[in-house]
PDB file of C-alpha atoms in Angstrom:
ATOM      1  CA  MET A 190     117.285 103.713 102.021  1.00  0.00           C
ATOM      2  CA  ASN A 191     114.831 106.145 103.702  1.00  0.00           C
ATOM      3  CA  ILE A 192     114.566 108.166 100.475  1.00  0.00           C
ATOM      4  CA  ILE A 193     113.756 105.032  98.439  1.00  0.00           C
ATOM      5  CA  HIS A 194     111.164 103.946 101.018  1.00  0.00           C
ATOM      6  CA  SER A 195     109.629 107.427 100.977  1.00  0.00           C
ATOM      7  CA  VAL A 196     109.393 107.495  97.169  1.00  0.00           C
ATOM      8  CA  ILE A 197     107.796 104.015  97.051  1.00  0.00           C
ATOM      9  CA  LYS A 198     105.314 104.954  99.782  1.00  0.00           C
ATOM     10  CA  HIS A 199     104.380 108.181  97.969  1.00  0.00           C
ATOM     11  CA  ARG A 200     103.877 106.400  94.621  1.00  0.00           C
ATOM     12  CA  ASN A 201     101.836 103.659  96.314  1.00  0.00           C
ATOM     13  CA  ALA A 202      99.560 106.230  97.995  1.00  0.00           C
ATOM     14  CA  ASN A 203      99.049 108.075  94.691  1.00  0.00           C
ATOM     15  CA  TRP A 204      98.211 104.805  92.923  1.00  0.00           C
ATOM     16  CA  LYS A 205      95.640 103.946  95.598  1.00  0.00           C
ATOM     17  CA  SER A 206      94.032 107.391  95.544  1.00  0.00           C
ATOM     18  CA  SER A 207      93.842 107.368  91.717  1.00  0.00           C
ATOM     19  CA  LEU A 208      91.873 104.101  91.904  1.00  0.00           C
ATOM     20  CA  ILE A 209      89.263 105.311  94.366  1.00  0.00           C
ATOM     21  CA  SER A 210      89.052 109.083  93.825  1.00  0.00           C
ATOM     22  CA  PRO A 211      86.401 108.701  91.068  1.00  0.00           C
ATOM     23  CA  PHE A 212      84.053 107.208  93.702  1.00  0.00           C
ATOM     24  CA  ILE A 213      84.466 110.088  96.161  1.00  0.00           C
ATOM     25  CA  LYS A 214      83.312 113.708  96.180  1.00  0.00           C
ATOM     26  CA  ASP A 215      84.866 116.677  97.930  1.00  0.00           C
ATOM     27  CA  GLY A 216      83.230 117.147 101.328  1.00  0.00           C
ATOM     28  CA  ASN A 217      82.395 113.441 101.754  1.00  0.00           C
ATOM     29  CA  LYS A 218      82.949 111.750 105.093  1.00  0.00           C
ATOM     30  CA  VAL A 219      85.347 108.847 104.545  1.00  0.00           C
ATOM     31  CA  LEU A 220      86.737 106.192 106.876  1.00  0.00           C
ATOM     32  CA  ASP A 221      90.157 104.806 105.933  1.00  0.00           C
ATOM     33  CA  PHE A 222      89.878 101.342 107.498  1.00  0.00           C
ATOM     34  CA  GLY A 223      93.312  99.882 108.285  1.00  0.00           C
ATOM     35  CA  CYS A 224      94.868 103.237 107.432  1.00  0.00           C
ATOM     36  CA  GLY A 225      98.453 102.466 108.439  1.00  0.00           C
ATOM     37  CA  ASP A 226     100.494 105.676 108.335  1.00  0.00           C
ATOM     38  CA  LEU A 227      97.634 107.664 106.703  1.00  0.00           C
ATOM     39  CA  SER A 228      99.512 108.053 103.416  1.00  0.00           C
ATOM     40  CA  LEU A 229      96.341 107.219 101.426  1.00  0.00           C
ATOM     41  CA  ALA A 230      94.305 109.708 103.470  1.00  0.00           C
ATOM     42  CA  LYS A 231      96.945 112.390 102.862  1.00  0.00           C
ATOM     43  CA  SER A 232      96.911 111.694  99.110  1.00  0.00           C
ATOM     44  CA  LEU A 233      93.095 111.881  98.974  1.00  0.00           C
ATOM     45  CA  LYS A 234      93.125 115.182 100.904  1.00  0.00           C
ATOM     46  CA  ALA A 235      95.488 116.592  98.264  1.00  0.00           C
ATOM     47  CA  ILE A 236      92.832 115.816  95.620  1.00  0.00           C
ATOM     48  CA  TYR A 237      89.813 116.786  97.737  1.00  0.00           C
ATOM     49  CA  PRO A 238      90.799 119.462 100.303  1.00  0.00           C
ATOM     50  CA  SER A 239      87.336 119.478 101.942  1.00  0.00           C
ATOM     51  CA  LEU A 240      87.272 115.707 102.388  1.00  0.00           C
ATOM     52  CA  GLN A 241      86.456 114.715 105.962  1.00  0.00           C
ATOM     53  CA  ILE A 242      88.623 111.644 106.381  1.00  0.00           C
ATOM     54  CA  THR A 243      89.317 109.607 109.503  1.00  0.00           C
ATOM     55  CA  GLY A 244      91.872 106.819 109.780  1.00  0.00           C
ATOM     56  CA  VAL A 245      91.418 103.779 112.002  1.00  0.00           C
ATOM     57  CA  ASP A 246      93.861 100.940 112.655  1.00  0.00           C
ATOM     58  CA  VAL A 247      94.831  98.360 115.270  1.00  0.00           C
ATOM     59  CA  THR A 248      98.486  99.423 115.021  1.00  0.00           C
ATOM     60  CA  GLU A 249      99.979 102.789 115.912  1.00  0.00           C
ATOM     61  CA  PHE A 250     102.117 103.769 112.924  1.00  0.00           C
ATOM     62  CA  ALA A 251     104.897 106.336 113.223  1.00  0.00           C
ATOM     63  CA  ASN A 252     105.165 109.548 111.184  1.00  0.00           C
ATOM     64  CA  LYS A 253     101.462 110.068 110.578  1.00  0.00           C
ATOM     65  CA  PRO A 254     100.302 113.520 109.406  1.00  0.00           C
ATOM     66  CA  LYS A 255      98.968 115.477 112.390  1.00  0.00           C
ATOM     67  CA  ASP A 256      96.146 117.169 110.465  1.00  0.00           C
ATOM     68  CA  ILE A 257      94.227 113.935 109.750  1.00  0.00           C
ATOM     69  CA  LYS A 258      92.147 112.350 112.496  1.00  0.00           C
ATOM     70  CA  PHE A 259      93.415 108.943 113.601  1.00  0.00           C
ATOM     71  CA  ILE A 260      91.808 106.494 116.019  1.00  0.00           C
ATOM     72  CA  ILE A 261      93.292 103.243 117.233  1.00  0.00           C
ATOM     73  CA  TYR A 262      90.724 100.499 117.830  1.00  0.00           C
ATOM     74  CA  ASP A 263      90.479  96.962 119.213  1.00  0.00           C
ATOM     75  CA  GLY A 264      90.070  95.152 115.874  1.00  0.00           C
ATOM     76  CA  LYS A 265      86.518  94.110 116.698  1.00  0.00           C
ATOM     77  CA  SER A 266      84.104  97.038 117.156  1.00  0.00           C
ATOM     78  CA  LEU A 267      84.589 100.294 115.256  1.00  0.00           C
ATOM     79  CA  PRO A 268      84.103 103.243 117.651  1.00  0.00           C
ATOM     80  CA  PHE A 269      81.537 104.992 115.420  1.00  0.00           C
ATOM     81  CA  LYS A 270      77.744 105.155 115.164  1.00  0.00           C
ATOM     82  CA  ASN A 271      75.803 103.478 112.363  1.00  0.00           C
ATOM     83  CA  ASN A 272      76.015 105.270 108.996  1.00  0.00           C
ATOM     84  CA  SER A 273      78.724 107.661 110.218  1.00  0.00           C
ATOM     85  CA  PHE A 274      80.596 107.785 106.886  1.00  0.00           C
ATOM     86  CA  ASP A 275      79.561 108.160 103.259  1.00  0.00           C
ATOM     87  CA  THR A 276      82.258 105.697 102.221  1.00  0.00           C
ATOM     88  CA  VAL A 277      84.625 103.250 103.915  1.00  0.00           C
ATOM     89  CA  VAL A 278      87.860 102.472 102.052  1.00  0.00           C
ATOM     90  CA  ALA A 279      90.210  99.557 102.734  1.00  0.00           C
ATOM     91  CA  PHE A 280      93.328  98.521 100.826  1.00  0.00           C
ATOM     92  CA  TYR A 281      94.540  94.968 101.416  1.00  0.00           C
ATOM     93  CA  VAL A 282      93.203  95.059 104.976  1.00  0.00           C
ATOM     94  CA  PHE A 283      90.544  92.373 105.411  1.00  0.00           C
ATOM     95  CA  HIS A 284      92.962  89.439 105.079  1.00  0.00           C
ATOM     96  CA  HIS A 285      94.818  90.881 108.096  1.00  0.00           C
ATOM     97  CA  CYS A 286      91.687  90.908 110.276  1.00  0.00           C
ATOM     98  CA  GLU A 287      90.959  88.229 112.842  1.00  0.00           C
ATOM     99  CA  ASP A 288      87.686  87.522 111.037  1.00  0.00           C
ATOM    100  CA  ALA A 289      87.371  89.120 107.569  1.00  0.00           C
ATOM    101  CA  SER A 290      83.596  88.639 107.477  1.00  0.00           C
ATOM    102  CA  GLU A 291      83.002  90.257 110.882  1.00  0.00           C
ATOM    103  CA  SER A 292      85.312  93.165 110.064  1.00  0.00           C
ATOM    104  CA  PHE A 293      83.465  93.744 106.798  1.00  0.00           C
ATOM    105  CA  LYS A 294      80.173  93.664 108.731  1.00  0.00           C
ATOM    106  CA  GLU A 295      81.477  96.403 111.034  1.00  0.00           C
ATOM    107  CA  CYS A 296      82.532  98.501 108.026  1.00  0.00           C
ATOM    108  CA  ALA A 297      79.057  97.994 106.526  1.00  0.00           C
ATOM    109  CA  ARG A 298      77.484  99.177 109.783  1.00  0.00           C
ATOM    110  CA  VAL A 299      79.333 102.512 109.767  1.00  0.00           C
ATOM    111  CA  ALA A 300      79.075 103.087 105.980  1.00  0.00           C
ATOM    112  CA  ARG A 301      76.072 105.084 104.787  1.00  0.00           C
ATOM    113  CA  LYS A 302      76.551 104.471 101.047  1.00  0.00           C
ATOM    114  CA  ARG A 303      79.414 102.153 100.143  1.00  0.00           C
ATOM    115  CA  ILE A 304      82.574 100.273 100.925  1.00  0.00           C
ATOM    116  CA  LEU A 305      85.453 100.487  98.441  1.00  0.00           C
ATOM    117  CA  PHE A 306      88.143  97.935  98.938  1.00  0.00           C
ATOM    118  CA  VAL A 307      91.042  96.227  97.251  1.00  0.00           C
ATOM    119  CA  GLU A 308      91.762  92.653  98.234  1.00  0.00           C
ATOM    120  CA  SER A 309      93.569  89.614  96.871  1.00  0.00           C
ATOM    121  CA  VAL A 310      91.204  86.712  96.261  1.00  0.00           C
ATOM    122  CA  TYR A 311      92.201  83.144  95.559  1.00  0.00           C
ATOM    123  CA  ARG A 312      91.078  81.355  92.405  1.00  0.00           C
ATOM    124  CA  HIS A 313      91.906  77.909  93.771  1.00  0.00           C
ATOM    125  CA  PRO A 314      92.665  76.813  97.365  1.00  0.00           C
ATOM    126  CA  LEU A 315      96.162  75.738  96.245  1.00  0.00           C
ATOM    127  CA  GLU A 316      97.019  79.450  95.866  1.00  0.00           C
ATOM    128  CA  ILE A 317      96.491  80.170  99.567  1.00  0.00           C
ATOM    129  CA  PRO A 318      99.937  78.940 100.778  1.00  0.00           C
ATOM    130  CA  PHE A 319     101.663  81.122  98.149  1.00  0.00           C
ATOM    131  CA  MET A 320      99.498  84.103  99.113  1.00  0.00           C
ATOM    132  CA  ARG A 321     100.475  83.600 102.759  1.00  0.00           C
ATOM    133  CA  ILE A 322     104.175  83.502 101.880  1.00  0.00           C
ATOM    134  CA  MET A 323     103.942  86.705  99.805  1.00  0.00           C
ATOM    135  CA  ASP A 324     101.962  88.455 102.546  1.00  0.00           C
ATOM    136  CA  TRP A 325     104.537  87.438 105.168  1.00  0.00           C
ATOM    137  CA  ILE A 326     107.444  88.689 103.009  1.00  0.00           C
ATOM    138  CA  TYR A 327     105.744  91.994 102.212  1.00  0.00           C
ATOM    139  CA  ASN A 328     104.837  92.740 105.832  1.00  0.00           C
ATOM    140  CA  LYS A 329     108.125  91.598 107.375  1.00  0.00           C
ATOM    141  CA  VAL A 330     109.925  94.597 105.843  1.00  0.00           C
ATOM    142  CA  LYS A 331     107.602  97.083 107.548  1.00  0.00           C
ATOM    143  CA  PRO A 332     108.901  98.724 110.740  1.00  0.00           C
ATOM    144  CA  GLU A 333     105.528  98.275 112.478  1.00  0.00           C
ATOM    145  CA  VAL A 334     104.072  94.921 113.476  1.00  0.00           C
ATOM    146  CA  VAL A 335     101.138  94.087 111.201  1.00  0.00           C
ATOM    147  CA  PRO A 336      98.737  91.273 112.203  1.00  0.00           C
ATOM    148  CA  LEU A 337      99.025  88.303 109.848  1.00  0.00           C
ATOM    149  CA  SER A 338      95.875  86.203 110.052  1.00  0.00           C
ATOM    150  CA  TYR A 339      95.758  85.246 106.334  1.00  0.00           C
ATOM    151  CA  GLN A 340      91.986  85.588 105.929  1.00  0.00           C
ATOM    152  CA  PHE A 341      92.039  85.149 102.146  1.00  0.00           C
ATOM    153  CA  LEU A 342      88.649  84.510 100.538  1.00  0.00           C
ATOM    154  CA  SER A 343      87.517  83.562  97.044  1.00  0.00           C
ATOM    155  CA  PHE A 344      85.349  85.960  95.032  1.00  0.00           C
ATOM    156  CA  ASN A 345      82.279  83.774  95.686  1.00  0.00           C
ATOM    157  CA  GLU A 346      83.003  83.770  99.428  1.00  0.00           C
ATOM    158  CA  TRP A 347      83.128  87.584  99.333  1.00  0.00           C
ATOM    159  CA  ILE A 348      79.731  87.688  97.596  1.00  0.00           C
ATOM    160  CA  LYS A 349      78.273  85.668 100.508  1.00  0.00           C
ATOM    161  CA  VAL A 350      79.843  88.130 102.970  1.00  0.00           C
ATOM    162  CA  PHE A 351      78.221  91.060 101.110  1.00  0.00           C
ATOM    163  CA  SER A 352      74.846  89.332 101.151  1.00  0.00           C
ATOM    164  CA  LYS A 353      75.004  88.739 104.920  1.00  0.00           C
ATOM    165  CA  SER A 354      75.690  92.460 105.396  1.00  0.00           C
ATOM    166  CA  GLU A 355      72.748  93.376 103.119  1.00  0.00           C
ATOM    167  CA  MET A 356      75.062  94.903 100.533  1.00  0.00           C
ATOM    168  CA  LYS A 357      75.647  94.176  96.850  1.00  0.00           C
ATOM    169  CA  ILE A 358      78.417  94.732  94.324  1.00  0.00           C
ATOM    170  CA  GLY A 359      78.168  98.027  92.501  1.00  0.00           C
ATOM    171  CA  ARG A 360      81.322  97.681  90.405  1.00  0.00           C
ATOM    172  CA  SER A 361      84.358  95.446  90.452  1.00  0.00           C
ATOM    173  CA  LYS A 362      87.492  95.168  88.361  1.00  0.00           C
ATOM    174  CA  LYS A 363      90.679  93.175  88.372  1.00  0.00           C
ATOM    175  CA  ILE A 364      93.820  95.085  89.188  1.00  0.00           C
ATOM    176  CA  LYS A 365      97.078  94.214  87.493  1.00  0.00           C
ATOM    177  CA  GLN A 366      99.855  92.958  89.744  1.00  0.00           C
ATOM    178  CA  VAL A 367     102.504  95.636  89.399  1.00  0.00           C
ATOM    179  CA  PHE A 368     105.650  93.640  90.087  1.00  0.00           C
ATOM    180  CA  LEU A 369     104.727  90.029  89.421  1.00  0.00           C
ATOM    181  CA  PRO A 370     103.584  88.154  86.306  1.00  0.00           C
ATOM    182  CA  SER A 371      99.963  86.942  86.341  1.00  0.00           C
ATOM    183  CA  PHE A 372     100.860  83.240  86.128  1.00  0.00           C
ATOM    184  CA  ILE A 373     102.373  83.232  89.659  1.00  0.00           C
ATOM    185  CA  PRO A 374      99.739  81.552  91.890  1.00  0.00           C
ATOM    186  CA  ILE A 375      99.128  84.349  94.385  1.00  0.00           C
ATOM    187  CA  GLY A 376      95.478  85.073  93.628  1.00  0.00           C
ATOM    188  CA  VAL A 377      94.000  88.049  91.824  1.00  0.00           C
ATOM    189  CA  SER A 378      93.550  91.567  93.177  1.00  0.00           C
ATOM    190  CA  TYR A 379      90.174  93.241  92.783  1.00  0.00           C
ATOM    191  CA  LEU A 380      88.867  96.732  93.384  1.00  0.00           C
ATOM    192  CA  ILE A 381      85.304  96.192  94.596  1.00  0.00           C
ATOM    193  CA  GLU A 382      82.601  98.760  95.250  1.00  0.00           C
ATOM    194  CA  VAL A 383      79.925  97.368  97.540  1.00  0.00           C
ATOM    195  CA  ILE A 384      76.795  99.436  98.039  1.00  0.00           C
ATOM    196  CA  LYS A 385      73.937  99.316 100.520  1.00  0.00           C
ATOM    197  CA  ASN A 386      70.716  97.706  99.280  1.00  0.00           C
TER     198      ASN A 386
END
């Protein structure tokens, strides 16, 4: 079972890094917001050895690589100065935050250029209960306790969040659900690049 879990985790990290690596340059300062076990950070470092990447999370995950900086934080205020990082990345993190809008605002504060994130957005409010169920199932199998606050937003709600943080969409694209057919009502995943005005 550990081998299967390890293979899935490795493939997932490579998939994530392949999505965002075109937005990053070697030597950039990157914050991995909601980094978990730092598997994404490790995968990005394999592509860009001079990348200065820091992971931050509210949960202490086991088996993190020792050569990547990790900071645990309170879930409210990121322990960094304004514009500390070229880019902030977040994969399926904001719906776990106590307040998705406030967490995004904090990421915008510490990002000098952009935020790159992947998030599931609902197309209709009736999808939200199904999204909650899927999120609960997915996170129940993890050995660490992951906060489940179900802060799912629509695409239009995200645009309002960006505007409040004085940021705008650079690029966005839908991401195919790997395991599930598109007709299942669990929202749509987007990769969104948000840049500072």
